[in-house]
XYZ file of C-alpha atoms in Angstrom:
489
model
C -38.271 -82.859 29.231
C -40.712 -85.940 30.439
C -41.256 -88.656 28.523
C -44.459 -86.953 26.788
C -42.561 -85.015 24.544
C -38.710 -86.186 23.125
C -36.290 -83.539 23.142
C -35.945 -83.610 19.371
C -39.982 -83.575 18.915
C -39.124 -80.411 21.788
C -36.717 -79.435 20.104
C -38.966 -78.561 16.521
C -41.666 -77.442 19.022
C -39.933 -74.494 20.181
C -38.964 -73.674 16.632
C -42.567 -73.450 15.611
C -45.365 -73.660 17.838
C -43.170 -72.014 20.686
C -46.332 -71.191 22.378
C -47.860 -75.068 23.411
C -44.528 -76.056 23.963
C -44.125 -73.886 27.291
C -47.679 -75.860 28.661
C -46.302 -78.835 28.089
C -42.654 -78.413 29.938
C -43.948 -78.865 33.228
C -41.761 -80.566 35.829
C -42.408 -84.539 35.620
C -45.205 -86.206 37.621
C -44.624 -86.236 41.464
C -42.957 -89.612 42.273
C -42.854 -91.015 45.512
C -39.792 -90.294 47.385
C -37.476 -92.912 48.534
C -39.494 -93.193 51.761
C -42.499 -94.297 49.337
C -44.429 -90.076 49.929
C -45.512 -87.718 47.049
C -44.381 -84.387 48.031
C -47.376 -81.511 48.104
C -45.845 -77.794 49.016
C -48.308 -76.054 51.302
C -49.329 -72.617 50.748
C -50.332 -69.832 52.622
C -50.379 -66.341 54.115
C -48.459 -66.122 57.677
C -51.687 -66.386 60.375
C -53.673 -68.803 58.490
C -52.890 -71.859 60.338
C -50.575 -73.654 57.728
C -48.527 -75.022 60.548
C -51.392 -76.344 62.420
C -53.145 -78.359 59.407
C -49.982 -79.839 58.068
C -49.425 -81.186 61.894
C -53.375 -82.594 61.629
C -52.470 -84.329 57.721
C -49.375 -86.036 59.291
C -51.204 -87.395 61.854
C -49.656 -91.333 62.920
C -52.046 -93.180 60.262
C -51.263 -94.923 57.235
C -52.783 -92.548 54.808
C -50.799 -90.148 56.288
C -47.091 -91.850 55.033
C -48.268 -91.977 51.640
C -48.156 -87.937 51.608
C -45.201 -85.336 52.496
C -46.103 -82.039 53.034
C -43.778 -79.255 52.027
C -43.830 -75.453 53.020
C -41.016 -74.326 50.667
C -41.238 -74.246 46.541
C -40.457 -77.515 45.483
C -40.784 -78.395 41.166
C -41.261 -81.851 41.897
C -44.518 -81.109 43.240
C -47.265 -82.125 41.201
C -50.144 -81.282 43.655
C -50.099 -77.994 46.126
C -52.298 -77.280 48.905
C -53.109 -73.793 49.457
C -54.825 -72.401 52.760
C -56.921 -69.788 53.441
C -57.799 -67.925 56.447
C -61.924 -68.291 57.510
C -61.391 -64.851 59.201
C -61.576 -62.908 55.888
C -61.320 -63.559 52.270
C -58.030 -63.779 49.997
C -56.395 -60.957 49.355
C -53.935 -59.970 47.030
C -51.030 -61.787 49.177
C -53.204 -65.056 48.373
C -53.797 -64.263 45.117
C -49.878 -63.950 44.343
C -49.379 -66.963 46.395
C -51.606 -68.929 43.941
C -49.608 -67.409 40.487
C -46.132 -67.793 41.821
C -45.987 -71.007 43.634
C -48.886 -73.105 42.470
C -47.852 -73.017 38.771
C -45.808 -76.005 38.559
C -48.626 -77.733 39.857
C -51.035 -79.429 38.055
C -53.298 -79.718 40.903
C -54.583 -77.577 43.256
C -56.696 -77.626 46.487
C -57.584 -75.291 48.900
C -58.381 -75.671 52.304
C -60.307 -73.270 54.816
C -59.264 -72.847 58.435
C -60.597 -72.091 61.864
C -63.726 -72.786 60.737
C -64.285 -73.045 64.254
C -63.361 -69.982 65.709
C -65.589 -68.161 62.717
C -69.071 -68.347 62.317
C -69.696 -66.764 58.945
C -67.432 -69.007 57.440
C -69.335 -70.347 54.904
C -69.809 -66.605 53.247
C -65.996 -66.016 53.630
C -65.951 -69.376 51.076
C -68.365 -68.780 48.671
C -66.645 -65.467 48.398
C -63.043 -66.589 48.152
C -64.721 -68.913 45.198
C -66.068 -65.651 43.520
C -62.653 -63.761 43.602
C -60.814 -66.538 41.916
C -63.013 -67.023 39.494
C -62.610 -63.447 38.547
C -58.954 -63.034 38.752
C -57.276 -66.812 38.978
C -59.979 -68.407 35.706
C -57.996 -71.588 36.008
C -59.192 -71.903 39.358
C -63.157 -71.541 38.407
C -65.277 -73.772 40.755
C -62.675 -75.142 42.776
C -63.538 -77.169 45.367
C -63.251 -75.283 49.252
C -62.420 -77.454 51.963
C -63.368 -76.381 54.964
C -61.590 -77.785 58.483
C -60.915 -77.257 61.851
C -57.455 -78.475 62.963
C -57.471 -78.764 66.610
C -60.628 -80.817 66.630
C -60.089 -82.512 63.461
C -63.131 -81.233 61.056
C -62.646 -81.696 57.698
C -59.091 -83.392 58.149
C -60.107 -87.126 56.254
C -62.228 -85.135 54.144
C -58.839 -83.216 52.691
C -56.461 -86.347 52.979
C -58.821 -88.193 50.986
C -58.923 -85.605 48.307
C -54.796 -85.151 48.393
C -55.105 -88.816 47.640
C -57.003 -89.026 44.674
C -55.144 -85.992 42.959
C -51.603 -87.887 43.641
C -53.432 -90.714 41.924
C -54.569 -88.858 38.984
C -51.261 -88.274 37.333
C -51.729 -90.478 34.474
C -54.742 -89.168 33.182
C -52.329 -85.531 33.124
C -49.765 -87.732 30.929
C -52.114 -88.535 28.486
C -53.761 -84.812 28.713
C -50.472 -83.771 27.727
C -50.093 -86.463 25.304
C -53.002 -84.953 23.621
C -51.316 -81.419 23.689
C -48.384 -83.052 22.404
C -50.436 -84.632 19.679
C -51.874 -81.140 18.364
C -48.622 -78.822 19.239
C -47.194 -81.281 16.332
C -49.900 -81.196 14.301
C -50.155 -77.735 14.213
C -46.650 -77.327 13.764
C -46.879 -79.468 10.505
C -48.857 -77.078 9.281
C -46.941 -74.363 9.569
C -43.912 -76.044 8.106
C -45.396 -76.913 5.204
C -47.013 -74.103 4.904
C -43.855 -72.663 5.271
C -42.196 -74.751 2.820
C -44.850 -74.048 0.066
C -44.291 -69.979 0.213
C -40.144 -70.839 0.191
C -40.960 -72.859 -3.396
C -43.681 -70.076 -4.335
C -41.869 -67.209 -3.695
C -38.507 -65.693 -4.960
C -36.894 -63.345 -3.010
C -34.051 -63.229 -5.687
C -36.380 -61.540 -8.679
C -34.720 -58.124 -7.387
C -30.790 -59.384 -7.344
C -31.525 -61.304 -10.985
C -33.012 -58.203 -12.721
C -30.727 -55.797 -11.522
C -27.583 -58.522 -12.408
C -28.839 -58.698 -16.393
C -29.439 -55.112 -15.787
C -25.472 -54.987 -15.993
C -24.616 -57.154 -17.862
C -26.568 -55.592 -20.947
C -25.699 -52.537 -20.561
C -21.740 -53.293 -19.482
C -20.899 -51.770 -22.697
C -24.482 -49.194 -23.171
C -22.755 -46.154 -22.009
C -20.260 -46.276 -24.002
C -22.478 -46.141 -27.311
C -24.878 -43.969 -26.374
C -21.484 -41.482 -25.050
C -19.694 -41.980 -28.371
C -23.498 -41.703 -30.372
C -24.224 -37.944 -28.715
C -20.457 -36.963 -29.039
C -20.593 -37.939 -32.253
C -23.626 -35.650 -32.962
C -22.005 -32.976 -30.753
C -19.156 -32.549 -32.694
C -20.657 -32.480 -35.926
C -23.070 -29.872 -34.948
C -20.392 -27.525 -32.998
C -18.405 -27.760 -36.525
C -21.751 -26.112 -38.467
C -21.706 -23.705 -36.267
C -18.550 -23.140 -35.304
C -17.689 -22.911 -39.090
C -20.824 -20.410 -39.815
C -19.998 -18.368 -37.051
C -15.918 -17.805 -38.400
C -18.440 -16.750 -42.144
C -20.454 -14.674 -40.352
C -18.046 -12.654 -37.939
C -15.683 -12.509 -41.314
C -19.028 -11.326 -43.577
C -19.560 -8.762 -40.848
C -15.834 -6.938 -41.034
C -15.454 -7.276 -44.959
C -18.775 -5.568 -44.961
C -17.314 -2.857 -42.283
C -13.910 -2.466 -44.553
C -15.397 -1.830 -47.802
C -17.454 1.383 -45.724
C -14.634 2.224 -44.051
C -12.341 2.174 -47.165
C -15.590 4.148 -49.762
C -15.011 6.864 -46.843
C -11.104 6.867 -46.210
C -9.262 10.137 -47.303
C -5.702 9.754 -48.662
C -4.631 10.227 -44.954
C -6.884 6.649 -43.772
C -6.252 5.098 -46.784
C -3.171 4.996 -45.705
C -2.993 4.047 -41.679
C -6.240 1.835 -42.316
C -3.985 -1.417 -43.078
C -3.113 -1.127 -38.802
C -6.673 -0.457 -38.381
C -7.298 -4.224 -40.090
C -4.840 -5.790 -38.002
C -6.392 -4.541 -35.001
C -10.075 -5.524 -36.004
C -8.147 -8.750 -36.970
C -7.428 -9.212 -33.625
C -10.418 -8.309 -31.576
C -12.641 -11.039 -34.658
C -9.953 -13.589 -33.595
C -10.822 -12.733 -29.304
C -14.365 -13.001 -30.253
C -14.912 -16.356 -32.278
C -11.681 -17.549 -30.295
C -14.643 -16.493 -26.997
C -17.176 -18.429 -29.251
C -15.635 -21.795 -29.884
C -14.374 -21.626 -25.728
C -18.917 -21.740 -25.204
C -19.271 -24.297 -27.518
C -17.055 -26.877 -26.447
C -16.851 -26.427 -23.028
C -21.462 -26.935 -23.879
C -20.045 -30.108 -26.292
C -17.878 -31.400 -23.022
C -20.854 -30.701 -20.291
C -23.646 -32.364 -22.591
C -21.046 -35.724 -22.790
C -18.959 -35.823 -19.659
C -21.361 -34.315 -17.598
C -19.081 -31.702 -16.563
C -16.628 -29.081 -18.622
C -13.246 -30.058 -19.248
C -10.796 -28.562 -18.062
C -8.826 -25.137 -20.134
C -6.273 -25.758 -22.387
C -3.131 -24.343 -22.248
C -2.857 -22.400 -24.978
C -1.461 -19.036 -25.894
C -4.317 -16.728 -28.333
C -2.392 -16.146 -31.715
C -3.866 -13.422 -33.672
C -4.071 -14.647 -37.764
C -0.638 -12.542 -39.347
C -1.420 -10.035 -42.361
C 1.113 -8.792 -45.014
C 0.774 -5.185 -45.537
C -0.448 -4.034 -48.825
C 2.066 -4.322 -51.944
C 2.329 -0.229 -53.461
C -0.138 0.007 -56.035
C 1.351 -0.032 -59.183
C 1.509 3.124 -61.776
C 1.243 2.336 -65.557
C -0.477 3.261 -68.748
C -3.877 4.058 -67.646
C -2.011 6.796 -65.292
C -0.475 8.186 -68.087
C -3.582 7.846 -69.665
C -5.430 9.731 -67.181
C -2.637 12.392 -67.474
C -3.333 12.758 -71.371
C -7.549 13.177 -70.667
C -7.091 15.409 -67.714
C -5.167 18.302 -69.945
C -7.484 17.674 -72.971
C -10.735 18.146 -70.450
C -8.718 20.697 -68.814
C -7.534 22.628 -72.766
C -11.309 22.034 -73.668
C -12.581 23.604 -70.283
C -10.552 26.229 -70.848
C -11.413 27.619 -73.748
C -14.702 27.199 -72.841
C -14.178 30.025 -70.492
C -11.952 31.873 -72.011
C -14.774 31.867 -75.599
C -16.305 34.719 -74.515
C -12.967 36.726 -74.382
C -12.024 35.780 -78.038
C -14.415 38.955 -79.437
C -12.019 41.026 -78.465
C -8.739 41.274 -80.444
C -6.277 43.143 -77.994
C -7.343 39.770 -74.924
C -6.991 37.001 -78.330
C -3.113 36.226 -76.437
C -3.579 36.805 -73.295
C -6.618 33.321 -73.199
C -3.838 31.644 -74.267
C -1.843 31.133 -70.955
C -5.261 31.063 -68.947
C -6.612 28.236 -71.366
C -3.432 25.957 -70.702
C -3.542 26.689 -67.232
C -6.752 25.689 -66.440
C -6.229 22.808 -68.941
C -2.826 21.819 -66.716
C -5.028 22.399 -63.237
C -7.658 19.930 -64.909
C -5.494 17.303 -65.499
C -3.169 17.236 -62.211
C -7.224 16.985 -60.246
C -8.669 14.618 -62.724
C -5.115 12.069 -62.503
C -4.920 12.675 -58.818
C -8.710 11.827 -58.034
C -8.282 8.936 -60.433
C -4.910 8.113 -58.704
C -7.463 8.217 -54.949
C -10.158 5.656 -56.506
C -7.083 3.529 -58.047
C -5.885 3.390 -54.589
C -9.375 2.518 -52.649
C -9.785 -0.579 -55.409
C -6.385 -1.805 -54.376
C -6.969 -1.541 -50.534
C -10.096 -2.887 -50.575
C -8.430 -5.981 -53.154
C -5.675 -5.664 -50.263
C -8.564 -6.394 -47.187
C -10.550 -8.742 -49.246
C -7.651 -10.916 -49.643
C -6.354 -9.963 -46.148
C -9.799 -11.118 -45.016
C -10.633 -14.247 -46.736
C -7.133 -15.612 -45.741
C -7.772 -15.073 -41.874
C -10.859 -17.490 -42.252
C -9.444 -19.945 -43.827
C -6.988 -19.569 -40.888
C -9.608 -19.205 -38.148
C -11.761 -22.061 -39.213
C -8.128 -24.264 -38.843
C -7.981 -22.699 -35.713
C -11.708 -23.860 -34.540
C -11.610 -26.814 -36.530
C -8.744 -28.014 -34.331
C -9.936 -26.654 -31.120
C -13.131 -29.171 -32.171
C -10.619 -32.515 -33.382
C -9.143 -31.924 -29.674
C -12.090 -31.422 -27.632
C -13.221 -34.783 -29.618
C -10.118 -36.680 -28.982
C -10.102 -35.192 -25.051
C -14.123 -36.128 -25.195
C -13.792 -39.735 -26.226
C -10.513 -40.335 -23.676
C -12.704 -39.033 -21.046
C -15.773 -41.327 -21.778
C -12.731 -44.833 -22.587
C -11.898 -43.388 -18.467
C -14.947 -42.984 -17.286
C -16.440 -46.371 -19.311
C -13.336 -48.330 -17.579
C -13.561 -47.112 -14.190
C -17.902 -48.363 -14.432
C -16.386 -52.025 -15.981
C -14.500 -51.950 -12.510
C -17.403 -50.944 -10.891
C -19.668 -53.163 -12.209
C -17.074 -56.105 -12.550
C -17.229 -55.821 -8.603
C -21.463 -55.457 -8.531
C -21.842 -58.930 -10.702
C -19.357 -60.529 -8.152
C -21.551 -59.278 -5.036
C -24.786 -59.608 -7.020
C -23.544 -63.240 -7.384
C -22.189 -64.534 -3.778
C -25.191 -62.701 -2.771
C -27.209 -65.041 -5.090
C -25.563 -67.982 -4.365
C -26.138 -67.076 -0.653
C -29.945 -66.779 -0.638
C -30.004 -69.681 -2.541
C -27.816 -72.242 0.143
C -30.129 -70.443 2.629
C -33.758 -70.918 0.259
C -31.945 -74.691 0.523
C -31.053 -74.865 3.854
C -34.765 -73.866 4.913
C -36.245 -76.056 2.938
C -34.194 -79.408 4.199
C -34.523 -77.778 8.048
C -38.482 -78.164 6.655
C -38.046 -81.534 5.565
C -36.241 -82.355 8.607
C -38.707 -81.310 11.314
C -41.574 -82.779 9.365
C -39.613 -86.386 9.127
C -39.526 -85.841 12.686
C -43.540 -84.773 13.341
C -44.410 -87.505 11.039
C -42.484 -90.179 13.223
C -44.155 -88.875 16.454
C -47.447 -89.107 14.556
C -46.561 -92.930 13.681
C -45.689 -93.552 17.091
C -49.317 -91.562 18.254
C -51.890 -92.609 15.869
C -54.461 -93.815 18.327
C -54.174 -90.377 19.775
C -56.653 -87.988 19.694
C -55.963 -84.826 18.385
C -56.973 -81.706 21.657
C -56.888 -77.824 21.463
C -53.729 -76.274 22.485
C -52.652 -72.606 22.903
C -51.859 -70.438 20.593
C -49.392 -70.764 18.452
C -46.723 -68.536 17.115
C -44.803 -68.808 14.191
C -40.972 -69.069 14.583
C -38.768 -66.391 14.325
C -35.530 -66.618 12.221
């Protein structure tokens, strides 16, 4: 790096304005070699007369000792001489030599050789100027010096132009300093804009919002689930008790209808039938409780709890006690006998008008009275047995209802406890995850804050370098520079 762009300024430009720095990082101005000569790179396609031209330019004169010609690329050379053949306009090979070999030189001169052998060299020169303007705009308007090496025509003019180009180095340094000042001013604007953007924008807003949400909701999920569990438990309690009541009520209606239609044999078999009905009733209630409790746990936890390890049991039912036959049964026998005798007399009344049959009517009357008394007592006993069995069924179903309500409510309490334990376990896991996420957010916030502070400090340091450079070049007029690029990070 030359003294036009100090190393510290070059480092700042490399970060903020690399496009402008590329035009400033040229090789240093050509210095005379140890013999006092300035190096000139001679370019040209094979057969263009490059060697003859070098020989003519290095003739033994005082001016020729101030120049040293080389055909090899030399980064230290600030002046290049492009040799063109007057036989034909320049071609692709010549353009490639110019775009590559003359890149490091700040001054390029053109020589058109062999004008003594080609009379149309003037037209070739004009065409060469057009091609240079079209393909290499940098060389638009360049002067092409016609020379004839064997005769020495044009050699002195070309040598003078070369000497003048080598003395224009101070002017180039002044231009480079102007460009460096312009690049520094552009970099200063970029740095200030970047610093203002860093101060105005906050890329941690999303992280801080997420952190605030995590802190605010650390115990919110558990409270929400607990409220849902309480509400659903209360609803399930009402639904399950209502389900048991409906099932038992329906069974009571069916039992009453069955007893009212039962004969003596059916009454004797009905206790076992009621036990079977109670078993089916218990299965239906258990199925309804399973579905209701599974729905409760699914709404609270998002998934149903695993099935309980329980053995289904049927509420026990005591057999009906024998009906006590008391005074009412005896009274019904007397009432039956009395009714039967009255019925017998009423039936035998027509026969009492015949004296011969009067005595015969007495046994018939007694027989009818006994039969009526037996039937009435038996019918009254059947009705009493129905009433006794009906009362037993009502009491049994009431006991079954109480047992089933206790059963479903116990399962509800157990499900509520299991859901509460699952909610607590999930809450603990969520708390661990929240703590880990909070730690990660805090770490990322610290890193971003440190990175932001570091970037602002780097901007301040680069601005200090540019301000120091500006103070040392207050008298330099800023010249427009190449397009700049915003640095990447």
